[in-house]
């Protein structure tokens, strides 16, 4: 019985309640929220050190009866994959709180409410990754929608009602389809072992012997829910809206963490529970993944709105992750999990710097900007770093993961891998072109010209009313830059945690190739 | 001839009555009679207090009687039959009676409140017309009201209390009735007071009267269907007892035509009461027109009673012929879910929206009821309890949002409510999420148990349709949340009345049960799954 995960779950919840009561005093509420998120980070570090990569599959476990009539237990535990995701959550939430510190909220909304919702969402997100009971997982899967819905709907951009509704309905529909499979698992386990159960470890032993047709039906229930979350291509349309309308902080968590629930679900539920179905349907997923990479990249090139741009790049990145997972090699699998972490860092940073650009220009449209690096060289430089990380330049974190996914997938799926590699070229195109339009050349675009006093005005960065990054913003971005570089050169600590779990997952599917060596 | 008669007279024996088992029933019906006497003999000024005390005591006493019976050592595990087998007080009935009494308590609290609408929500006389009496504005229109002077002169009209008790007693008999004739009488006992109660709204008289007439006419038709079905089934089985009908369905020498026709007509009557689509046409109008506390009572308690009856009839009489009718009820369940979810999308009135939501929920409940396994029985009953409490609290909230004309039920008037009264909006949001079936609410656990039972019964396609319907229905619940939280309040929007103690208790009860059943459903699930029907 380990209390670490329970503490990780409860701390943000308590924080959320406390912050909700401090709504009257914005400054105090923010400080308390930050304090709670930092305490959570400390807890996550403790959890990381307590985790033994060579040990049991699930560690830090705890369990208590919840609904005995249905064999539901409040069970928590993490494998390496869940652990790195929880660590990523704990890392991103304080960054997001710092990044949203001075956000201009819609009229009549209090910062306390915003931060209370962020912390509430943190509990939900940790719960999704920590649950080892399928029922509990489902509960958190749905519960996490509610704070996100309010974050988008109350604090988002001009079209926020539509975006919030779309986000919620898509996810809810996916969740309900998954519910059918969850119920199916329960009934199947009741048939096989007498007493129905939701315990993940038990279910794995039950479901892998199911006939293929049953597996496929149950797999599809989970898959649709996760493909909506991830999002894979035909089910992705909610993300650009939600990502664009969400306030920047919530957007970071949306693409950084919430969407990973989908890819995490593939690894934790689809593959081990339904190995035969996973193999049978892998071509379908791979096709969707490659379409996602190419389609997401092309649409990212064509975006005129920076936040939608980030959302579309994410769709492309999720294609890579899905490719890595369904290529069934441990190298690609480990690469995919590392990609999940790296994408959280680099896209999170991209979202934040876009937010900082918007905070200065007041517009989301690319055409409203130009030559901004002359006014804000530091912001320009950090924007560039985030972009390079996003396009997977060697030396940045994403390169390691993208490379692992591609070389791991090639032996099994050469065609899809080659097609996916085209996405890397497109990534360079969309990132560099965006950077060029916003930051390079002469100062132009209505958003900036208003600030510097019309076209042709002498640009003096010292006197311009577009300020460069302040200390708070630098402090928010610094840890992200540090991680981008550290994980770019030395990803071993993370890979060490991931690799055994990925190996175990794949051995459940019946793939046993030599465990991937640590990243290059 | 005379000898025949005298023989019969000789053989007629008084049935054995287990007073302990039927004590809750006797208490409720006895108190209903007493309540009529109070109404007749007490001076006007004292009636309200006396009636409220009487009703609350009655519910408490009936509840105590139920607990005593359920926990007594002398009670057989499965419960027992009494009144020579016409009433069964078995474990499901104990659960349903308990649920009815608790939901009745919530509804009575709403009914008894006099502070939200000064003088109570009820008109002096169901036949009173808009503009009649000493109206200041004697103009036409459904929003005409009694004047304040009138209201204070009469105090609260208290006929509604005996009516409520009679209806509640009828519902309790209905779920326990072990033969179809008893069931029919119970149906009438529960329906007639309800018809009257619908017409009592003090505001919007025309809507209220229209609701009453509509409910009465359609209800009378449904009763006729029911009775005709009973007659045909008597022709089929030679008895109206559920167990005899069940035995008859296994025999091969009986007329299938009578069975099908009888079953069909009977079920139409039952589905009508349960507001299952396509027999739901009355629901939106009646829910909208009735005084909101009465709507709450109808939505929660009538649903429990009707589905209690449906469960008993299906399990008791027709389980063995299920393959004959299963397809039809599949279809009905699908139609109900789809009608409820899709038409709910187009509603602009909160009460009508909840009415369509109740039609959709009736479809979900029917999915559980036709599973015909133990989980189906306990799951459906759990769902009934969960849904009942959520609905009562939801209508309690609806009664609080008011403007000058009474309740502001048009959705557009709810815009920005969260800004004016965050607590009310928060509670209502929680209740809507429960109706949508999100986890950590009773609505989710209810859906889960019902759908699990259906999957167990190999009804996977039906479950998938049900899940899609839930997703569609979620849209209109969310729309209200969007309005309350994300929209700016209208300048002349409604205010939220400060609820009186009674309404507060009722809403708190409903919301608390919704939460508790969502987080710790075990005890209620165990209670619902304690045993099967006996016949």
mmCIF file of C-alpha atoms in Angstrom, chain B residues 123-422:
data_model
loop_
_atom_site.group_PDB
_atom_site.id
_atom_site.type_symbol
_atom_site.label_atom_id
_atom_site.label_comp_id
_atom_site.label_asym_id
_atom_site.label_seq_id
_atom_site.Cartn_x
_atom_site.Cartn_y
_atom_site.Cartn_z
ATOM 1 C CA UNK B 123 -54.766 27.773 -6.850
ATOM 2 C CA UNK B 124 -57.873 27.738 -4.703
ATOM 3 C CA UNK B 125 -59.924 25.696 -7.102
ATOM 4 C CA UNK B 126 -58.820 23.704 -10.094
ATOM 5 C CA UNK B 127 -61.635 25.182 -12.161
ATOM 6 C CA UNK B 128 -60.726 28.793 -11.503
ATOM 7 C CA UNK B 129 -60.073 30.720 -14.706
ATOM 8 C CA UNK B 130 -57.426 33.239 -15.465
ATOM 9 C CA UNK B 131 -58.632 36.680 -14.622
ATOM 10 C CA UNK B 132 -61.407 35.360 -12.437
ATOM 11 C CA UNK B 133 -61.869 36.881 -9.006
ATOM 12 C CA UNK B 134 -60.633 40.253 -7.931
ATOM 13 C CA UNK B 135 -57.940 40.488 -10.546
ATOM 14 C CA UNK B 136 -56.200 43.783 -10.941
ATOM 15 C CA UNK B 137 -55.514 43.046 -14.596
ATOM 16 C CA UNK B 138 -58.506 41.086 -15.741
ATOM 17 C CA UNK B 139 -57.060 40.744 -19.198
ATOM 18 C CA UNK B 140 -56.673 37.466 -21.025
ATOM 19 C CA UNK B 141 -53.529 35.421 -21.083
ATOM 20 C CA UNK B 142 -52.129 32.384 -19.455
ATOM 21 C CA UNK B 143 -49.959 34.319 -17.082
ATOM 22 C CA UNK B 144 -52.769 35.907 -15.159
ATOM 23 C CA UNK B 145 -52.457 35.426 -11.466
ATOM 24 C CA UNK B 146 -54.487 35.691 -8.370
ATOM 25 C CA UNK B 147 -53.802 38.949 -6.709
ATOM 26 C CA UNK B 148 -51.589 39.103 -3.731
ATOM 27 C CA UNK B 149 -54.558 40.091 -1.625
ATOM 28 C CA UNK B 150 -56.391 37.003 -2.719
ATOM 29 C CA UNK B 151 -53.417 34.850 -1.981
ATOM 30 C CA UNK B 152 -52.940 36.152 1.485
ATOM 31 C CA UNK B 153 -56.650 35.991 2.208
ATOM 32 C CA UNK B 154 -56.892 32.340 1.409
ATOM 33 C CA UNK B 155 -53.497 31.252 2.640
ATOM 34 C CA UNK B 156 -52.191 28.174 0.940
ATOM 35 C CA UNK B 157 -54.641 25.784 -0.571
ATOM 36 C CA UNK B 158 -54.144 22.497 1.184
ATOM 37 C CA UNK B 159 -56.275 20.039 -0.813
ATOM 38 C CA UNK B 160 -53.099 19.049 -2.482
ATOM 39 C CA UNK B 161 -51.905 17.161 0.605
ATOM 40 C CA UNK B 162 -54.637 14.507 0.786
ATOM 41 C CA UNK B 163 -54.393 14.164 -2.982
ATOM 42 C CA UNK B 164 -50.688 13.555 -2.713
ATOM 43 C CA UNK B 165 -51.159 10.937 -0.043
ATOM 44 C CA UNK B 166 -53.798 9.107 -2.043
ATOM 45 C CA UNK B 167 -51.592 9.126 -5.097
ATOM 46 C CA UNK B 168 -48.662 7.866 -3.069
ATOM 47 C CA UNK B 169 -50.788 5.098 -1.565
ATOM 48 C CA UNK B 170 -51.942 4.117 -5.027
ATOM 49 C CA UNK B 171 -48.359 3.956 -6.233
ATOM 50 C CA UNK B 172 -47.412 1.729 -3.328
ATOM 51 C CA UNK B 173 -50.233 -0.684 -4.106
ATOM 52 C CA UNK B 174 -49.373 -0.532 -7.778
ATOM 53 C CA UNK B 175 -45.842 -1.833 -7.356
ATOM 54 C CA UNK B 176 -46.957 -4.533 -4.929
ATOM 55 C CA UNK B 177 -50.031 -5.727 -6.815
ATOM 56 C CA UNK B 178 -49.791 -9.357 -7.642
ATOM 57 C CA UNK B 179 -52.831 -9.581 -9.834
ATOM 58 C CA UNK B 180 -53.903 -7.386 -12.645
ATOM 59 C CA UNK B 181 -57.205 -6.298 -11.156
ATOM 60 C CA UNK B 182 -55.573 -4.977 -8.003
ATOM 61 C CA UNK B 183 -53.086 -3.296 -10.238
ATOM 62 C CA UNK B 184 -55.834 -1.595 -12.190
ATOM 63 C CA UNK B 185 -57.476 -0.270 -9.051
ATOM 64 C CA UNK B 186 -54.128 0.994 -7.847
ATOM 65 C CA UNK B 187 -53.583 2.608 -11.216
ATOM 66 C CA UNK B 188 -56.781 4.560 -10.836
ATOM 67 C CA UNK B 189 -56.054 5.479 -7.230
ATOM 68 C CA UNK B 190 -52.724 6.921 -8.232
ATOM 69 C CA UNK B 191 -53.913 8.560 -11.441
ATOM 70 C CA UNK B 192 -57.072 10.392 -10.426
ATOM 71 C CA UNK B 193 -55.429 12.600 -7.791
ATOM 72 C CA UNK B 194 -52.630 13.339 -10.223
ATOM 73 C CA UNK B 195 -55.046 14.541 -12.901
ATOM 74 C CA UNK B 196 -56.472 16.969 -10.421
ATOM 75 C CA UNK B 197 -53.134 18.095 -9.055
ATOM 76 C CA UNK B 198 -51.966 19.037 -12.550
ATOM 77 C CA UNK B 199 -54.661 21.662 -12.784
ATOM 78 C CA UNK B 200 -53.809 23.458 -9.594
ATOM 79 C CA UNK B 201 -51.049 25.807 -10.727
ATOM 80 C CA UNK B 202 -51.672 29.294 -9.449
ATOM 81 C CA UNK B 203 -49.824 30.896 -12.327
ATOM 82 C CA UNK B 204 -50.429 30.239 -15.993
ATOM 83 C CA UNK B 205 -53.865 28.865 -15.352
ATOM 84 C CA UNK B 206 -54.663 27.977 -18.936
ATOM 85 C CA UNK B 207 -51.524 25.935 -19.380
ATOM 86 C CA UNK B 208 -52.225 24.162 -16.148
ATOM 87 C CA UNK B 209 -55.805 23.380 -17.036
ATOM 88 C CA UNK B 210 -54.788 22.230 -20.472
ATOM 89 C CA UNK B 211 -52.270 19.932 -18.837
ATOM 90 C CA UNK B 212 -54.880 18.494 -16.536
ATOM 91 C CA UNK B 213 -57.390 17.849 -19.298
ATOM 92 C CA UNK B 214 -54.790 16.378 -21.581
ATOM 93 C CA UNK B 215 -53.421 14.138 -18.902
ATOM 94 C CA UNK B 216 -56.900 13.067 -17.917
ATOM 95 C CA UNK B 217 -58.091 12.281 -21.421
ATOM 96 C CA UNK B 218 -54.998 10.413 -22.469
ATOM 97 C CA UNK B 219 -54.755 8.763 -19.081
ATOM 98 C CA UNK B 220 -58.322 7.579 -19.348
ATOM 99 C CA UNK B 221 -57.542 6.048 -22.714
ATOM 100 C CA UNK B 222 -54.479 4.376 -21.284
ATOM 101 C CA UNK B 223 -56.507 3.006 -18.396
ATOM 102 C CA UNK B 224 -59.009 1.650 -20.870
ATOM 103 C CA UNK B 225 -56.222 -0.018 -22.807
ATOM 104 C CA UNK B 226 -54.931 -1.498 -19.600
ATOM 105 C CA UNK B 227 -58.342 -2.776 -18.595
ATOM 106 C CA UNK B 228 -59.031 -4.217 -22.009
ATOM 107 C CA UNK B 229 -55.700 -5.973 -21.875
ATOM 108 C CA UNK B 230 -56.587 -7.400 -18.479
ATOM 109 C CA UNK B 231 -59.848 -8.687 -19.898
ATOM 110 C CA UNK B 232 -58.153 -10.395 -22.819
ATOM 111 C CA UNK B 233 -55.524 -11.888 -20.557
ATOM 112 C CA UNK B 234 -58.301 -13.197 -18.337
ATOM 113 C CA UNK B 235 -59.738 -14.807 -21.413
ATOM 114 C CA UNK B 236 -56.349 -16.270 -22.166
ATOM 115 C CA UNK B 237 -55.403 -17.558 -18.753
ATOM 116 C CA UNK B 238 -58.717 -17.762 -16.891
ATOM 117 C CA UNK B 239 -57.232 -15.715 -14.105
ATOM 118 C CA UNK B 240 -55.863 -12.281 -13.450
ATOM 119 C CA UNK B 241 -53.149 -13.484 -11.120
ATOM 120 C CA UNK B 242 -49.672 -12.925 -12.505
ATOM 121 C CA UNK B 243 -48.532 -16.406 -11.540
ATOM 122 C CA UNK B 244 -51.511 -18.038 -13.271
ATOM 123 C CA UNK B 245 -50.835 -16.059 -16.428
ATOM 124 C CA UNK B 246 -47.203 -17.144 -16.267
ATOM 125 C CA UNK B 247 -48.259 -20.769 -16.018
ATOM 126 C CA UNK B 248 -50.712 -20.359 -18.833
ATOM 127 C CA UNK B 249 -48.033 -19.031 -21.171
ATOM 128 C CA UNK B 250 -46.175 -22.322 -20.920
ATOM 129 C CA UNK B 251 -49.200 -24.321 -21.971
ATOM 130 C CA UNK B 252 -49.683 -24.969 -25.649
ATOM 131 C CA UNK B 253 -53.448 -25.204 -25.809
ATOM 132 C CA UNK B 254 -54.216 -21.526 -25.266
ATOM 133 C CA UNK B 255 -54.974 -18.827 -27.746
ATOM 134 C CA UNK B 256 -51.853 -16.938 -28.680
ATOM 135 C CA UNK B 257 -53.979 -14.177 -30.127
ATOM 136 C CA UNK B 258 -55.479 -13.429 -26.756
ATOM 137 C CA UNK B 259 -52.063 -13.489 -25.166
ATOM 138 C CA UNK B 260 -50.472 -11.116 -27.652
ATOM 139 C CA UNK B 261 -53.400 -8.756 -27.801
ATOM 140 C CA UNK B 262 -53.835 -8.784 -24.061
ATOM 141 C CA UNK B 263 -50.141 -8.271 -23.409
ATOM 142 C CA UNK B 264 -49.930 -5.516 -25.974
ATOM 143 C CA UNK B 265 -52.850 -3.547 -24.559
ATOM 144 C CA UNK B 266 -51.696 -4.045 -20.994
ATOM 145 C CA UNK B 267 -48.211 -2.874 -21.783
ATOM 146 C CA UNK B 268 -49.480 0.195 -23.618
ATOM 147 C CA UNK B 269 -51.277 1.224 -20.445
ATOM 148 C CA UNK B 270 -48.153 0.709 -18.382
ATOM 149 C CA UNK B 271 -45.800 2.422 -20.817
ATOM 150 C CA UNK B 272 -48.135 5.391 -20.946
ATOM 151 C CA UNK B 273 -47.845 5.904 -17.214
ATOM 152 C CA UNK B 274 -44.084 5.518 -17.398
ATOM 153 C CA UNK B 275 -43.985 8.107 -20.234
ATOM 154 C CA UNK B 276 -42.055 5.787 -22.500
ATOM 155 C CA UNK B 277 -42.050 6.983 -26.101
ATOM 156 C CA UNK B 278 -44.086 6.653 -28.378
ATOM 157 C CA UNK B 279 -46.648 6.844 -25.561
ATOM 158 C CA UNK B 280 -45.101 9.989 -24.185
ATOM 159 C CA UNK B 281 -47.161 12.621 -25.964
ATOM 160 C CA UNK B 282 -48.684 13.937 -22.755
ATOM 161 C CA UNK B 283 -45.409 14.256 -20.899
ATOM 162 C CA UNK B 284 -44.025 17.608 -22.080
ATOM 163 C CA UNK B 285 -47.350 19.412 -21.883
ATOM 164 C CA UNK B 286 -48.225 18.044 -18.490
ATOM 165 C CA UNK B 287 -44.775 18.605 -17.046
ATOM 166 C CA UNK B 288 -44.804 22.152 -18.325
ATOM 167 C CA UNK B 289 -48.313 23.037 -17.227
ATOM 168 C CA UNK B 290 -48.416 21.457 -13.805
ATOM 169 C CA UNK B 291 -47.280 23.327 -10.741
ATOM 170 C CA UNK B 292 -43.582 22.576 -10.501
ATOM 171 C CA UNK B 293 -43.744 20.725 -7.165
ATOM 172 C CA UNK B 294 -46.425 18.473 -8.643
ATOM 173 C CA UNK B 295 -44.300 17.945 -11.721
ATOM 174 C CA UNK B 296 -41.486 16.865 -9.452
ATOM 175 C CA UNK B 297 -43.810 14.439 -7.700
ATOM 176 C CA UNK B 298 -45.071 13.042 -10.990
ATOM 177 C CA UNK B 299 -41.679 12.813 -12.624
ATOM 178 C CA UNK B 300 -40.075 11.013 -9.715
ATOM 179 C CA UNK B 301 -42.761 8.944 -8.018
ATOM 180 C CA UNK B 302 -44.956 8.059 -10.988
ATOM 181 C CA UNK B 303 -41.896 6.867 -12.848
ATOM 182 C CA UNK B 304 -40.938 4.625 -9.946
ATOM 183 C CA UNK B 305 -44.447 3.246 -9.621
ATOM 184 C CA UNK B 306 -44.934 2.674 -13.326
ATOM 185 C CA UNK B 307 -41.628 0.938 -13.803
ATOM 186 C CA UNK B 308 -42.161 -1.025 -10.608
ATOM 187 C CA UNK B 309 -45.377 -2.265 -12.180
ATOM 188 C CA UNK B 310 -43.722 -2.957 -15.525
ATOM 189 C CA UNK B 311 -40.984 -4.955 -13.829
ATOM 190 C CA UNK B 312 -43.445 -6.990 -11.830
ATOM 191 C CA UNK B 313 -45.653 -7.743 -14.817
ATOM 192 C CA UNK B 314 -42.762 -8.643 -17.095
ATOM 193 C CA UNK B 315 -40.967 -10.792 -14.547
ATOM 194 C CA UNK B 316 -44.068 -12.288 -13.028
ATOM 195 C CA UNK B 317 -46.339 -13.041 -15.919
ATOM 196 C CA UNK B 318 -44.430 -12.838 -19.165
ATOM 197 C CA UNK B 319 -40.863 -13.869 -18.472
ATOM 198 C CA UNK B 320 -41.365 -17.242 -20.089
ATOM 199 C CA UNK B 321 -42.915 -15.814 -23.220
ATOM 200 C CA UNK B 322 -40.235 -13.156 -23.506
ATOM 201 C CA UNK B 323 -39.015 -14.270 -26.905
ATOM 202 C CA UNK B 324 -42.452 -13.440 -28.264
ATOM 203 C CA UNK B 325 -42.497 -9.805 -27.235
ATOM 204 C CA UNK B 326 -38.858 -8.954 -26.779
ATOM 205 C CA UNK B 327 -38.488 -7.480 -30.239
ATOM 206 C CA UNK B 328 -41.416 -5.134 -29.766
ATOM 207 C CA UNK B 329 -40.090 -3.745 -26.516
ATOM 208 C CA UNK B 330 -36.640 -3.387 -28.066
ATOM 209 C CA UNK B 331 -38.266 -1.187 -30.637
ATOM 210 C CA UNK B 332 -40.172 0.772 -28.027
ATOM 211 C CA UNK B 333 -37.013 1.348 -26.017
ATOM 212 C CA UNK B 334 -35.162 2.589 -29.096
ATOM 213 C CA UNK B 335 -38.020 4.885 -30.083
ATOM 214 C CA UNK B 336 -38.225 6.271 -26.582
ATOM 215 C CA UNK B 337 -34.526 6.971 -26.326
ATOM 216 C CA UNK B 338 -34.385 8.549 -29.748
ATOM 217 C CA UNK B 339 -37.510 10.670 -29.296
ATOM 218 C CA UNK B 340 -36.383 11.840 -25.892
ATOM 219 C CA UNK B 341 -32.861 12.678 -26.985
ATOM 220 C CA UNK B 342 -33.680 14.254 -30.336
ATOM 221 C CA UNK B 343 -36.778 16.221 -29.462
ATOM 222 C CA UNK B 344 -35.107 17.331 -26.260
ATOM 223 C CA UNK B 345 -32.600 19.157 -28.442
ATOM 224 C CA UNK B 346 -35.235 21.494 -29.816
ATOM 225 C CA UNK B 347 -36.833 22.538 -26.538
ATOM 226 C CA UNK B 348 -36.677 26.074 -25.274
ATOM 227 C CA UNK B 349 -38.443 25.554 -21.980
ATOM 228 C CA UNK B 350 -36.630 24.029 -19.040
ATOM 229 C CA UNK B 351 -39.578 21.986 -17.868
ATOM 230 C CA UNK B 352 -40.279 20.622 -21.339
ATOM 231 C CA UNK B 353 -36.612 19.828 -21.712
ATOM 232 C CA UNK B 354 -36.616 17.803 -18.508
ATOM 233 C CA UNK B 355 -39.806 16.152 -19.743
ATOM 234 C CA UNK B 356 -38.087 14.944 -22.907
ATOM 235 C CA UNK B 357 -35.125 13.933 -20.838
ATOM 236 C CA UNK B 358 -37.507 11.821 -18.787
ATOM 237 C CA UNK B 359 -38.713 10.166 -21.980
ATOM 238 C CA UNK B 360 -35.123 9.313 -22.866
ATOM 239 C CA UNK B 361 -34.516 8.037 -19.354
ATOM 240 C CA UNK B 362 -37.632 5.920 -19.619
ATOM 241 C CA UNK B 363 -36.045 4.297 -22.649
ATOM 242 C CA UNK B 364 -32.889 3.539 -20.667
ATOM 243 C CA UNK B 365 -34.987 2.120 -17.866
ATOM 244 C CA UNK B 366 -36.857 -0.068 -20.310
ATOM 245 C CA UNK B 367 -33.535 -1.416 -21.545
ATOM 246 C CA UNK B 368 -32.875 -2.594 -18.013
ATOM 247 C CA UNK B 369 -36.395 -3.888 -17.510
ATOM 248 C CA UNK B 370 -36.373 -6.124 -20.572
ATOM 249 C CA UNK B 371 -33.018 -7.643 -19.672
ATOM 250 C CA UNK B 372 -35.010 -10.041 -17.504
ATOM 251 C CA UNK B 373 -32.114 -11.061 -15.295
ATOM 252 C CA UNK B 374 -31.264 -10.324 -11.686
ATOM 253 C CA UNK B 375 -28.975 -7.467 -12.623
ATOM 254 C CA UNK B 376 -31.713 -6.039 -14.804
ATOM 255 C CA UNK B 377 -34.124 -6.010 -11.894
ATOM 256 C CA UNK B 378 -31.753 -4.504 -9.363
ATOM 257 C CA UNK B 379 -30.211 -2.166 -11.932
ATOM 258 C CA UNK B 380 -33.540 -0.783 -13.067
ATOM 259 C CA UNK B 381 -34.623 -0.211 -9.489
ATOM 260 C CA UNK B 382 -31.373 1.512 -8.663
ATOM 261 C CA UNK B 383 -31.782 3.696 -11.740
ATOM 262 C CA UNK B 384 -35.297 4.604 -10.625
ATOM 263 C CA UNK B 385 -34.062 5.714 -7.254
ATOM 264 C CA UNK B 386 -31.169 7.672 -8.722
ATOM 265 C CA UNK B 387 -33.292 9.331 -11.374
ATOM 266 C CA UNK B 388 -36.067 10.175 -8.933
ATOM 267 C CA UNK B 389 -33.865 12.099 -6.547
ATOM 268 C CA UNK B 390 -32.051 13.947 -9.288
ATOM 269 C CA UNK B 391 -35.336 14.971 -10.868
ATOM 270 C CA UNK B 392 -36.892 16.182 -7.642
ATOM 271 C CA UNK B 393 -33.900 18.373 -6.935
ATOM 272 C CA UNK B 394 -33.870 19.630 -10.527
ATOM 273 C CA UNK B 395 -37.506 20.700 -10.382
ATOM 274 C CA UNK B 396 -36.857 22.207 -6.982
ATOM 275 C CA UNK B 397 -34.264 24.440 -8.639
ATOM 276 C CA UNK B 398 -36.608 25.240 -11.517
ATOM 277 C CA UNK B 399 -39.148 26.504 -9.005
ATOM 278 C CA UNK B 400 -36.610 28.970 -7.635
ATOM 279 C CA UNK B 401 -35.795 30.825 -10.835
ATOM 280 C CA UNK B 402 -38.520 33.395 -11.154
ATOM 281 C CA UNK B 403 -39.482 36.728 -12.587
ATOM 282 C CA UNK B 404 -42.533 38.892 -12.204
ATOM 283 C CA UNK B 405 -44.773 36.363 -13.922
ATOM 284 C CA UNK B 406 -43.778 33.436 -11.763
ATOM 285 C CA UNK B 407 -41.298 30.835 -12.786
ATOM 286 C CA UNK B 408 -38.995 31.822 -15.609
ATOM 287 C CA UNK B 409 -38.847 28.541 -17.449
ATOM 288 C CA UNK B 410 -37.816 29.815 -20.858
ATOM 289 C CA UNK B 411 -34.216 28.811 -21.422
ATOM 290 C CA UNK B 412 -33.169 32.228 -22.655
ATOM 291 C CA UNK B 413 -34.070 33.610 -19.265
ATOM 292 C CA UNK B 414 -31.489 31.368 -17.642
ATOM 293 C CA UNK B 415 -28.587 33.069 -19.394
ATOM 294 C CA UNK B 416 -25.844 34.108 -17.050
ATOM 295 C CA UNK B 417 -27.546 32.625 -14.039
ATOM 296 C CA UNK B 418 -24.191 31.586 -12.612
ATOM 297 C CA UNK B 419 -23.311 35.216 -12.162
ATOM 298 C CA UNK B 420 -26.447 36.036 -10.217
ATOM 299 C CA UNK B 421 -26.486 32.980 -8.015
ATOM 300 C CA UNK B 422 -23.496 30.705 -8.303
#
